[in-house]
Amino acid sequence: MTTDLVVLAVLMFLVTYPARALGLLTPGLDRLPRIAFDYLQLVGPAVLAALAAVSVMVVVGDDDTPSFHVGIEWVAVFACLAIVAWRRNLFLGLVVAIAIVVVARETGLAALSA
């Protein structure tokens, strides 16, 4: 396993976070209509959910053909959703989801997707 993806994640954070923070720090944001403010707050979770759905449901094989996949990742996503709905804590939900997948793969209950 390489650290290329960690470096990529840090670079993505450095590029995208200032753009997101500017919107939150802009004066007058509190003067937006409540429905617009609620909509803007839900954009991030919606994008995260879309990325998670694609990562969980679609697997690209060695022949570059995408296929539908059902595995332990589904359980992890549903557990994350349940915890976020129950505790209102995204971080806790993500930690539980990651723990489910790690434990399942380490114990041999689930194989790494191709």
mmCIF file of C-alpha atoms in Angstrom, residues 12-104:
data_model
loop_
_atom_site.group_PDB
_atom_site.id
_atom_site.type_symbol
_atom_site.label_atom_id
_atom_site.label_comp_id
_atom_site.label_asym_id
_atom_site.label_seq_id
_atom_site.Cartn_x
_atom_site.Cartn_y
_atom_site.Cartn_z
ATOM 1 C CA MET A 12 -7.467 18.269 -2.118
ATOM 2 C CA PHE A 13 -8.109 19.611 1.381
ATOM 3 C CA LEU A 14 -5.687 22.494 0.869
ATOM 4 C CA VAL A 15 -7.317 23.421 -2.426
ATOM 5 C CA THR A 16 -10.987 23.002 -1.557
ATOM 6 C CA TYR A 17 -11.230 24.045 2.096
ATOM 7 C CA PRO A 18 -10.444 27.749 1.600
ATOM 8 C CA ALA A 19 -13.143 27.981 -1.066
ATOM 9 C CA ARG A 20 -15.693 26.397 1.281
ATOM 10 C CA ALA A 21 -14.606 28.468 4.270
ATOM 11 C CA LEU A 22 -14.893 31.723 2.318
ATOM 12 C CA GLY A 23 -18.593 31.112 1.828
ATOM 13 C CA LEU A 24 -19.109 30.588 5.538
ATOM 14 C CA LEU A 25 -17.059 33.611 6.537
ATOM 15 C CA THR A 26 -18.647 35.967 4.021
ATOM 16 C CA PRO A 27 -20.512 38.824 5.698
ATOM 17 C CA GLY A 28 -24.218 38.757 5.035
ATOM 18 C CA LEU A 29 -24.565 35.003 4.969
ATOM 19 C CA ASP A 30 -26.927 35.284 7.921
ATOM 20 C CA ARG A 31 -29.214 37.502 5.809
ATOM 21 C CA LEU A 32 -29.958 34.702 3.360
ATOM 22 C CA PRO A 33 -33.473 33.289 3.454
ATOM 23 C CA ARG A 34 -33.650 30.341 5.845
ATOM 24 C CA ILE A 35 -34.467 27.890 3.034
ATOM 25 C CA ALA A 36 -31.368 28.960 1.055
ATOM 26 C CA PHE A 37 -29.173 28.612 4.138
ATOM 27 C CA ASP A 38 -30.598 25.143 4.865
ATOM 28 C CA TYR A 39 -29.984 24.148 1.240
ATOM 29 C CA LEU A 40 -26.355 25.269 1.371
ATOM 30 C CA GLN A 41 -25.767 23.303 4.553
ATOM 31 C CA LEU A 42 -27.020 20.129 2.874
ATOM 32 C CA VAL A 43 -24.806 20.364 -0.225
ATOM 33 C CA GLY A 44 -21.775 18.811 1.503
ATOM 34 C CA PRO A 45 -23.610 15.781 2.929
ATOM 35 C CA ALA A 46 -25.352 15.240 -0.422
ATOM 36 C CA VAL A 47 -22.035 15.157 -2.283
ATOM 37 C CA LEU A 48 -20.578 12.819 0.341
ATOM 38 C CA ALA A 49 -23.574 10.503 0.015
ATOM 39 C CA ALA A 50 -23.281 10.451 -3.779
ATOM 40 C CA LEU A 51 -19.592 9.571 -3.600
ATOM 41 C CA ALA A 52 -20.254 6.865 -1.026
ATOM 42 C CA ALA A 53 -23.062 5.384 -3.123
ATOM 43 C CA VAL A 54 -20.853 5.058 -6.194
ATOM 44 C CA SER A 55 -17.985 3.621 -4.176
ATOM 45 C CA VAL A 56 -20.257 1.076 -2.509
ATOM 46 C CA MET A 57 -22.425 -0.015 -5.438
ATOM 47 C CA VAL A 58 -20.063 -0.058 -8.424
ATOM 48 C CA VAL A 59 -16.908 -2.115 -8.827
ATOM 49 C CA VAL A 60 -14.710 -1.885 -11.904
ATOM 50 C CA GLY A 61 -13.110 -5.204 -12.787
ATOM 51 C CA ASP A 62 -9.757 -5.925 -14.403
ATOM 52 C CA ASP A 63 -11.364 -5.591 -17.840
ATOM 53 C CA ASP A 64 -12.566 -2.028 -17.014
ATOM 54 C CA THR A 65 -16.192 -3.134 -16.964
ATOM 55 C CA PRO A 66 -18.261 -1.669 -14.129
ATOM 56 C CA SER A 67 -20.550 -4.038 -12.289
ATOM 57 C CA PHE A 68 -23.068 -3.848 -9.456
ATOM 58 C CA HIS A 69 -21.619 -4.903 -6.106
ATOM 59 C CA VAL A 70 -23.257 -5.968 -2.843
ATOM 60 C CA GLY A 71 -20.928 -6.426 0.111
ATOM 61 C CA ILE A 72 -19.931 -5.425 3.619
ATOM 62 C CA GLU A 73 -19.671 -1.811 2.481
ATOM 63 C CA TRP A 74 -23.483 -1.672 2.314
ATOM 64 C CA VAL A 75 -23.704 -2.672 5.958
ATOM 65 C CA ALA A 76 -21.136 -0.008 6.839
ATOM 66 C CA VAL A 77 -23.034 2.730 4.971
ATOM 67 C CA PHE A 78 -26.355 1.805 6.587
ATOM 68 C CA ALA A 79 -24.699 1.716 10.017
ATOM 69 C CA CYS A 80 -23.185 5.134 9.358
ATOM 70 C CA LEU A 81 -26.566 6.532 8.301
ATOM 71 C CA ALA A 82 -28.249 5.088 11.376
ATOM 72 C CA ILE A 83 -25.660 6.513 13.755
ATOM 73 C CA VAL A 84 -25.711 9.928 12.104
ATOM 74 C CA ALA A 85 -29.514 10.009 12.309
ATOM 75 C CA TRP A 86 -29.480 8.821 15.928
ATOM 76 C CA ARG A 87 -26.540 10.778 17.375
ATOM 77 C CA ARG A 88 -26.346 13.682 14.871
ATOM 78 C CA ASN A 89 -22.602 13.058 14.620
ATOM 79 C CA LEU A 90 -21.083 12.413 11.182
ATOM 80 C CA PHE A 91 -17.617 11.715 12.562
ATOM 81 C CA LEU A 92 -18.890 8.957 14.851
ATOM 82 C CA GLY A 93 -20.853 7.408 11.981
ATOM 83 C CA LEU A 94 -17.802 7.393 9.714
ATOM 84 C CA VAL A 95 -15.611 5.857 12.413
ATOM 85 C CA VAL A 96 -18.129 3.054 12.972
ATOM 86 C CA ALA A 97 -18.455 2.433 9.212
ATOM 87 C CA ILE A 98 -14.690 2.222 8.783
ATOM 88 C CA ALA A 99 -14.404 -0.093 11.798
ATOM 89 C CA ILE A 100 -17.049 -2.437 10.364
ATOM 90 C CA VAL A 101 -15.219 -2.757 7.046
ATOM 91 C CA VAL A 102 -11.776 -3.109 8.647
ATOM 92 C CA VAL A 103 -12.925 -5.816 11.070
ATOM 93 C CA ALA A 104 -14.806 -7.702 8.333
#
